[in-house]
């Protein structure tokens, strides 16, 4: 990106979603459960590492959950960095509904948002956006990578680019995907959304 001369520090963020887990296959609410990647998820993580091997990243950050850290590790290894876990990037807290099939919760309460004890979109968005702002402010270098979750990524994308969708849950975020956010003096723009290795799009 040809950043405006007034932009200092981070101007590009590659926002990724972790690779697939068994709970993704069964569409259970993952939340704070510390799930391992399945075989497909590990392959997705390695593909991201290969795709970003030539990108000049200054930091690789991730939610502290295993599925995010293990997705970030091939990316970090490819560029000679280590993964830095960040609590504020954690997945949405589904409380007692963690591990329950999404359809079961929706059938009972009409939506995930209406289920008691679920972290609200407002709280999730505030938490993830604050973590993002802090990371951008403290990072040295033009480009960083962040590995998060479907809910946390959607909340952040909806906050930074509200024109993407009227409902954050409609923003596509495939397992093992990456998005590109670029900053100019007017704020952040999503220039790549829900890309996956092999789909012809490159960082």
PDB file of C-alpha atoms in Angstrom:
ATOM      1  CA  UNK A   1       0.000   0.000   0.000  1.00  0.00           C
ATOM      2  CA  UNK A   2       1.148   3.507  -0.758  1.00  0.00           C
ATOM      3  CA  UNK A   3       0.325   4.846   2.681  1.00  0.00           C
ATOM      4  CA  UNK A   4      -0.200   8.539   3.206  1.00  0.00           C
ATOM      5  CA  UNK A   5       2.955  10.228   4.483  1.00  0.00           C
ATOM      6  CA  UNK A   6       1.196  11.034   7.761  1.00  0.00           C
ATOM      7  CA  UNK A   7       0.648   7.365   8.576  1.00  0.00           C
ATOM      8  CA  UNK A   8       3.311   6.004  10.890  1.00  0.00           C
ATOM      9  CA  UNK A   9       3.581   2.502  12.295  1.00  0.00           C
ATOM     10  CA  UNK A  10       1.197  -0.265  11.334  1.00  0.00           C
ATOM     11  CA  UNK A  11      -0.563   0.377   8.031  1.00  0.00           C
ATOM     12  CA  UNK A  12      -1.545  -3.198   7.105  1.00  0.00           C
ATOM     13  CA  UNK A  13      -3.067  -5.937   9.249  1.00  0.00           C
ATOM     14  CA  UNK A  14      -3.644  -9.469   8.022  1.00  0.00           C
ATOM     15  CA  UNK A  15      -6.521 -10.795  10.090  1.00  0.00           C
ATOM     16  CA  UNK A  16      -6.819 -14.595   9.969  1.00  0.00           C
ATOM     17  CA  UNK A  17      -9.228 -17.135  11.347  1.00  0.00           C
ATOM     18  CA  UNK A  18      -7.947 -20.323  12.949  1.00  0.00           C
ATOM     19  CA  UNK A  19      -8.050 -23.641  11.108  1.00  0.00           C
ATOM     20  CA  UNK A  20     -10.791 -26.211  11.423  1.00  0.00           C
ATOM     21  CA  UNK A  21     -11.606 -28.151  14.597  1.00  0.00           C
ATOM     22  CA  UNK A  22     -14.029 -31.017  15.254  1.00  0.00           C
ATOM     23  CA  UNK A  23     -16.511 -28.505  16.719  1.00  0.00           C
ATOM     24  CA  UNK A  24     -16.481 -26.571  13.448  1.00  0.00           C
ATOM     25  CA  UNK A  25     -17.531 -29.730  11.615  1.00  0.00           C
ATOM     26  CA  UNK A  26     -20.472 -30.322  13.984  1.00  0.00           C
ATOM     27  CA  UNK A  27     -21.229 -26.569  14.254  1.00  0.00           C
ATOM     28  CA  UNK A  28     -20.956 -26.486  18.015  1.00  0.00           C
ATOM     29  CA  UNK A  29     -20.227 -23.203  19.770  1.00  0.00           C
ATOM     30  CA  UNK A  30     -16.472 -23.192  20.378  1.00  0.00           C
ATOM     31  CA  UNK A  31     -16.099 -20.153  22.608  1.00  0.00           C
ATOM     32  CA  UNK A  32     -13.489 -20.522  25.329  1.00  0.00           C
ATOM     33  CA  UNK A  33     -13.122 -24.311  24.939  1.00  0.00           C
ATOM     34  CA  UNK A  34      -9.460 -24.960  24.140  1.00  0.00           C
ATOM     35  CA  UNK A  35      -9.820 -27.181  21.091  1.00  0.00           C
ATOM     36  CA  UNK A  36      -7.062 -28.665  18.968  1.00  0.00           C
ATOM     37  CA  UNK A  37      -7.025 -28.309  15.194  1.00  0.00           C
ATOM     38  CA  UNK A  38      -8.131 -31.397  13.297  1.00  0.00           C
ATOM     39  CA  UNK A  39      -6.158 -32.747  10.314  1.00  0.00           C
ATOM     40  CA  UNK A  40      -7.850 -30.338   7.921  1.00  0.00           C
ATOM     41  CA  UNK A  41      -7.186 -27.455  10.317  1.00  0.00           C
ATOM     42  CA  UNK A  42      -3.493 -28.277  10.558  1.00  0.00           C
ATOM     43  CA  UNK A  43      -3.298 -28.350   6.758  1.00  0.00           C
ATOM     44  CA  UNK A  44      -5.012 -24.959   6.609  1.00  0.00           C
ATOM     45  CA  UNK A  45      -2.487 -23.552   9.086  1.00  0.00           C
ATOM     46  CA  UNK A  46       0.456 -24.870   7.070  1.00  0.00           C
ATOM     47  CA  UNK A  47      -1.065 -23.395   3.903  1.00  0.00           C
ATOM     48  CA  UNK A  48      -1.279 -19.985   5.559  1.00  0.00           C
ATOM     49  CA  UNK A  49       2.359 -20.284   6.593  1.00  0.00           C
ATOM     50  CA  UNK A  50       3.399 -21.038   3.033  1.00  0.00           C
ATOM     51  CA  UNK A  51       1.282 -18.202   1.649  1.00  0.00           C
ATOM     52  CA  UNK A  52       2.739 -15.600   4.000  1.00  0.00           C
ATOM     53  CA  UNK A  53       6.357 -16.772   3.904  1.00  0.00           C
ATOM     54  CA  UNK A  54       7.452 -13.789   1.800  1.00  0.00           C
ATOM     55  CA  UNK A  55       5.427 -11.155   3.653  1.00  0.00           C
ATOM     56  CA  UNK A  56       7.434  -8.739   5.786  1.00  0.00           C
ATOM     57  CA  UNK A  57       5.556  -9.171   9.065  1.00  0.00           C
ATOM     58  CA  UNK A  58       6.830  -7.467  12.205  1.00  0.00           C
ATOM     59  CA  UNK A  59       4.605  -9.417  14.643  1.00  0.00           C
ATOM     60  CA  UNK A  60       2.325 -12.456  14.656  1.00  0.00           C
ATOM     61  CA  UNK A  61      -0.366 -12.221  17.327  1.00  0.00           C
ATOM     62  CA  UNK A  62      -3.121 -14.636  18.272  1.00  0.00           C
ATOM     63  CA  UNK A  63      -5.909 -15.441  20.649  1.00  0.00           C
ATOM     64  CA  UNK A  64      -4.442 -17.529  23.482  1.00  0.00           C
ATOM     65  CA  UNK A  65      -6.567 -20.577  22.587  1.00  0.00           C
ATOM     66  CA  UNK A  66      -4.719 -23.529  21.035  1.00  0.00           C
ATOM     67  CA  UNK A  67      -6.598 -23.476  17.746  1.00  0.00           C
ATOM     68  CA  UNK A  68      -5.515 -19.875  17.130  1.00  0.00           C
ATOM     69  CA  UNK A  69      -1.945 -20.260  18.402  1.00  0.00           C
ATOM     70  CA  UNK A  70      -1.410 -23.443  16.397  1.00  0.00           C
ATOM     71  CA  UNK A  71      -2.734 -21.720  13.276  1.00  0.00           C
ATOM     72  CA  UNK A  72      -0.404 -18.773  13.858  1.00  0.00           C
ATOM     73  CA  UNK A  73       2.693 -20.929  14.434  1.00  0.00           C
ATOM     74  CA  UNK A  74       3.373 -21.853  10.775  1.00  0.00           C
ATOM     75  CA  UNK A  75       2.953 -18.195   9.802  1.00  0.00           C
ATOM     76  CA  UNK A  76       5.358 -17.041  12.507  1.00  0.00           C
ATOM     77  CA  UNK A  77       7.853 -19.803  11.731  1.00  0.00           C
ATOM     78  CA  UNK A  78       7.843 -18.930   8.025  1.00  0.00           C
ATOM     79  CA  UNK A  79       8.897 -15.333   8.746  1.00  0.00           C
ATOM     80  CA  UNK A  80      11.234 -16.021  11.671  1.00  0.00           C
ATOM     81  CA  UNK A  81       8.996 -14.724  14.448  1.00  0.00           C
ATOM     82  CA  UNK A  82       7.242 -16.170  17.490  1.00  0.00           C
ATOM     83  CA  UNK A  83       3.534 -16.169  18.222  1.00  0.00           C
ATOM     84  CA  UNK A  84       2.414 -13.630  20.822  1.00  0.00           C
ATOM     85  CA  UNK A  85      -0.844 -14.632  22.568  1.00  0.00           C
ATOM     86  CA  UNK A  86      -3.175 -11.737  23.409  1.00  0.00           C
ATOM     87  CA  UNK A  87      -6.082 -12.283  25.810  1.00  0.00           C
ATOM     88  CA  UNK A  88      -8.194  -9.537  24.253  1.00  0.00           C
ATOM     89  CA  UNK A  89      -8.344 -11.500  20.984  1.00  0.00           C
ATOM     90  CA  UNK A  90     -10.069 -14.448  22.680  1.00  0.00           C
ATOM     91  CA  UNK A  91     -13.205 -16.005  21.212  1.00  0.00           C
ATOM     92  CA  UNK A  92     -16.704 -14.970  22.246  1.00  0.00           C
ATOM     93  CA  UNK A  93     -17.740 -16.312  25.633  1.00  0.00           C
ATOM     94  CA  UNK A  94     -20.820 -18.537  25.226  1.00  0.00           C
ATOM     95  CA  UNK A  95     -21.013 -19.416  28.914  1.00  0.00           C
ATOM     96  CA  UNK A  96     -22.968 -22.592  29.607  1.00  0.00           C
ATOM     97  CA  UNK A  97     -23.728 -22.976  25.887  1.00  0.00           C
ATOM     98  CA  UNK A  98     -20.092 -23.655  24.998  1.00  0.00           C
ATOM     99  CA  UNK A  99     -19.941 -26.963  23.146  1.00  0.00           C
ATOM    100  CA  UNK A 100     -23.674 -27.016  22.376  1.00  0.00           C
ATOM    101  CA  UNK A 101     -24.838 -27.241  18.755  1.00  0.00           C
ATOM    102  CA  UNK A 102     -25.627 -23.795  17.369  1.00  0.00           C
ATOM    103  CA  UNK A 103     -28.987 -24.923  16.000  1.00  0.00           C
ATOM    104  CA  UNK A 104     -30.078 -26.161  19.428  1.00  0.00           C
ATOM    105  CA  UNK A 105     -29.426 -22.765  21.026  1.00  0.00           C
ATOM    106  CA  UNK A 106     -31.170 -20.905  18.197  1.00  0.00           C
ATOM    107  CA  UNK A 107     -34.172 -23.240  18.331  1.00  0.00           C
ATOM    108  CA  UNK A 108     -34.493 -22.593  22.062  1.00  0.00           C
ATOM    109  CA  UNK A 109     -33.859 -18.841  22.225  1.00  0.00           C
ATOM    110  CA  UNK A 110     -34.309 -17.576  18.682  1.00  0.00           C
ATOM    111  CA  UNK A 111     -30.683 -16.445  18.389  1.00  0.00           C
ATOM    112  CA  UNK A 112     -27.300 -16.947  20.013  1.00  0.00           C
ATOM    113  CA  UNK A 113     -27.462 -13.356  21.240  1.00  0.00           C
ATOM    114  CA  UNK A 114     -30.645 -14.071  23.214  1.00  0.00           C
ATOM    115  CA  UNK A 115     -29.248 -17.048  25.119  1.00  0.00           C
ATOM    116  CA  UNK A 116     -28.535 -16.207  28.777  1.00  0.00           C
ATOM    117  CA  UNK A 117     -24.899 -15.778  29.737  1.00  0.00           C
ATOM    118  CA  UNK A 118     -23.592 -15.215  26.209  1.00  0.00           C
ATOM    119  CA  UNK A 119     -21.151 -12.312  25.761  1.00  0.00           C
ATOM    120  CA  UNK A 120     -23.043  -9.605  23.879  1.00  0.00           C
ATOM    121  CA  UNK A 121     -21.920  -8.353  20.473  1.00  0.00           C
ATOM    122  CA  UNK A 122     -21.382  -4.940  22.047  1.00  0.00           C
ATOM    123  CA  UNK A 123     -19.064  -6.309  24.722  1.00  0.00           C
ATOM    124  CA  UNK A 124     -17.253  -8.559  22.249  1.00  0.00           C
ATOM    125  CA  UNK A 125     -16.770  -5.704  19.786  1.00  0.00           C
ATOM    126  CA  UNK A 126     -15.490  -3.344  22.479  1.00  0.00           C
ATOM    127  CA  UNK A 127     -13.029  -5.926  23.789  1.00  0.00           C
ATOM    128  CA  UNK A 128     -11.617  -6.987  20.446  1.00  0.00           C
ATOM    129  CA  UNK A 129     -11.468  -3.458  19.048  1.00  0.00           C
ATOM    130  CA  UNK A 130      -9.593  -2.244  22.136  1.00  0.00           C
ATOM    131  CA  UNK A 131      -7.095  -5.104  21.781  1.00  0.00           C
ATOM    132  CA  UNK A 132      -6.676  -4.286  18.078  1.00  0.00           C
ATOM    133  CA  UNK A 133      -6.154  -0.569  18.746  1.00  0.00           C
ATOM    134  CA  UNK A 134      -3.604  -1.323  21.472  1.00  0.00           C
ATOM    135  CA  UNK A 135      -1.657  -3.719  19.243  1.00  0.00           C
ATOM    136  CA  UNK A 136      -1.572  -1.277  16.354  1.00  0.00           C
ATOM    137  CA  UNK A 137      -0.416   1.533  18.663  1.00  0.00           C
ATOM    138  CA  UNK A 138       2.374  -0.479  20.299  1.00  0.00           C
ATOM    139  CA  UNK A 139       3.694  -2.350  17.262  1.00  0.00           C
ATOM    140  CA  UNK A 140       6.787  -1.303  15.361  1.00  0.00           C
ATOM    141  CA  UNK A 141       6.712  -2.093  11.656  1.00  0.00           C
ATOM    142  CA  UNK A 142       4.241  -1.545   8.848  1.00  0.00           C
ATOM    143  CA  UNK A 143       2.562  -4.971   8.795  1.00  0.00           C
ATOM    144  CA  UNK A 144       1.309  -7.401  11.440  1.00  0.00           C
ATOM    145  CA  UNK A 145      -0.735 -10.602  11.421  1.00  0.00           C
ATOM    146  CA  UNK A 146      -3.506 -11.476  13.875  1.00  0.00           C
ATOM    147  CA  UNK A 147      -5.145 -14.897  14.220  1.00  0.00           C
ATOM    148  CA  UNK A 148      -8.574 -14.863  15.795  1.00  0.00           C
ATOM    149  CA  UNK A 149     -11.965 -16.552  15.664  1.00  0.00           C
ATOM    150  CA  UNK A 150     -15.089 -16.233  13.575  1.00  0.00           C
ATOM    151  CA  UNK A 151     -17.034 -14.195  16.149  1.00  0.00           C
ATOM    152  CA  UNK A 152     -14.129 -11.992  17.219  1.00  0.00           C
ATOM    153  CA  UNK A 153     -13.063 -11.368  13.623  1.00  0.00           C
ATOM    154  CA  UNK A 154     -16.606 -10.488  12.557  1.00  0.00           C
ATOM    155  CA  UNK A 155     -17.001  -8.124  15.491  1.00  0.00           C
ATOM    156  CA  UNK A 156     -13.772  -6.345  14.593  1.00  0.00           C
ATOM    157  CA  UNK A 157     -14.494  -6.206  10.867  1.00  0.00           C
ATOM    158  CA  UNK A 158     -17.995  -4.864  11.493  1.00  0.00           C
ATOM    159  CA  UNK A 159     -16.594  -2.147  13.759  1.00  0.00           C
ATOM    160  CA  UNK A 160     -13.831  -1.059  11.385  1.00  0.00           C
ATOM    161  CA  UNK A 161     -15.863  -1.445   8.181  1.00  0.00           C
ATOM    162  CA  UNK A 162     -19.575  -1.158   9.054  1.00  0.00           C
ATOM    163  CA  UNK A 163     -20.591  -1.190   5.382  1.00  0.00           C
ATOM    164  CA  UNK A 164     -19.540  -4.845   5.047  1.00  0.00           C
ATOM    165  CA  UNK A 165     -22.875  -6.120   6.369  1.00  0.00           C
ATOM    166  CA  UNK A 166     -25.853  -4.921   8.368  1.00  0.00           C
ATOM    167  CA  UNK A 167     -25.443  -7.941  10.651  1.00  0.00           C
ATOM    168  CA  UNK A 168     -21.917  -8.922  11.750  1.00  0.00           C
ATOM    169  CA  UNK A 169     -22.903 -12.586  11.630  1.00  0.00           C
ATOM    170  CA  UNK A 170     -23.329 -12.252   7.852  1.00  0.00           C
ATOM    171  CA  UNK A 171     -19.640 -11.408   7.332  1.00  0.00           C
ATOM    172  CA  UNK A 172     -17.992 -14.524   5.855  1.00  0.00           C
ATOM    173  CA  UNK A 173     -15.069 -15.987   7.805  1.00  0.00           C
ATOM    174  CA  UNK A 174     -14.069 -19.473   6.655  1.00  0.00           C
ATOM    175  CA  UNK A 175     -11.757 -21.578   8.782  1.00  0.00           C
ATOM    176  CA  UNK A 176      -8.170 -20.885   7.735  1.00  0.00           C
ATOM    177  CA  UNK A 177      -9.095 -17.657   5.951  1.00  0.00           C
ATOM    178  CA  UNK A 178      -7.282 -14.317   5.855  1.00  0.00           C
ATOM    179  CA  UNK A 179      -8.430 -10.723   5.445  1.00  0.00           C
ATOM    180  CA  UNK A 180      -6.415  -7.615   4.663  1.00  0.00           C
ATOM    181  CA  UNK A 181      -7.067  -4.351   6.500  1.00  0.00           C
ATOM    182  CA  UNK A 182      -5.248  -1.251   5.302  1.00  0.00           C
ATOM    183  CA  UNK A 183      -5.069   2.097   7.044  1.00  0.00           C
ATOM    184  CA  UNK A 184      -4.932   5.609   5.662  1.00  0.00           C
ATOM    185  CA  UNK A 185      -5.722   8.952   7.213  1.00  0.00           C
ATOM    186  CA  UNK A 186      -9.435   8.200   6.930  1.00  0.00           C
ATOM    187  CA  UNK A 187      -9.243   4.981   8.921  1.00  0.00           C
ATOM    188  CA  UNK A 188      -9.261   1.285   8.060  1.00  0.00           C
ATOM    189  CA  UNK A 189     -10.421  -0.319   4.817  1.00  0.00           C
ATOM    190  CA  UNK A 190     -10.980  -4.024   4.232  1.00  0.00           C
ATOM    191  CA  UNK A 191      -9.260  -4.696   0.901  1.00  0.00           C
ATOM    192  CA  UNK A 192      -9.442  -8.510   1.021  1.00  0.00           C
ATOM    193  CA  UNK A 193     -12.229 -10.458   2.742  1.00  0.00           C
ATOM    194  CA  UNK A 194     -12.406 -14.185   3.534  1.00  0.00           C
ATOM    195  CA  UNK A 195      -9.570 -15.274   1.248  1.00  0.00           C
ATOM    196  CA  UNK A 196      -8.132 -18.787   1.519  1.00  0.00           C
ATOM    197  CA  UNK A 197      -4.832 -20.227   0.261  1.00  0.00           C
ATOM    198  CA  UNK A 198      -5.252 -21.518  -3.271  1.00  0.00           C
ATOM    199  CA  UNK A 199      -8.156 -19.249  -4.230  1.00  0.00           C
ATOM    200  CA  UNK A 200      -5.952 -17.012  -6.394  1.00  0.00           C
ATOM    201  CA  UNK A 201      -5.672 -14.141  -3.935  1.00  0.00           C
ATOM    202  CA  UNK A 202      -2.313 -13.246  -2.430  1.00  0.00           C
ATOM    203  CA  UNK A 203      -1.090 -10.967   0.395  1.00  0.00           C
TER     204      UNK A 203
END
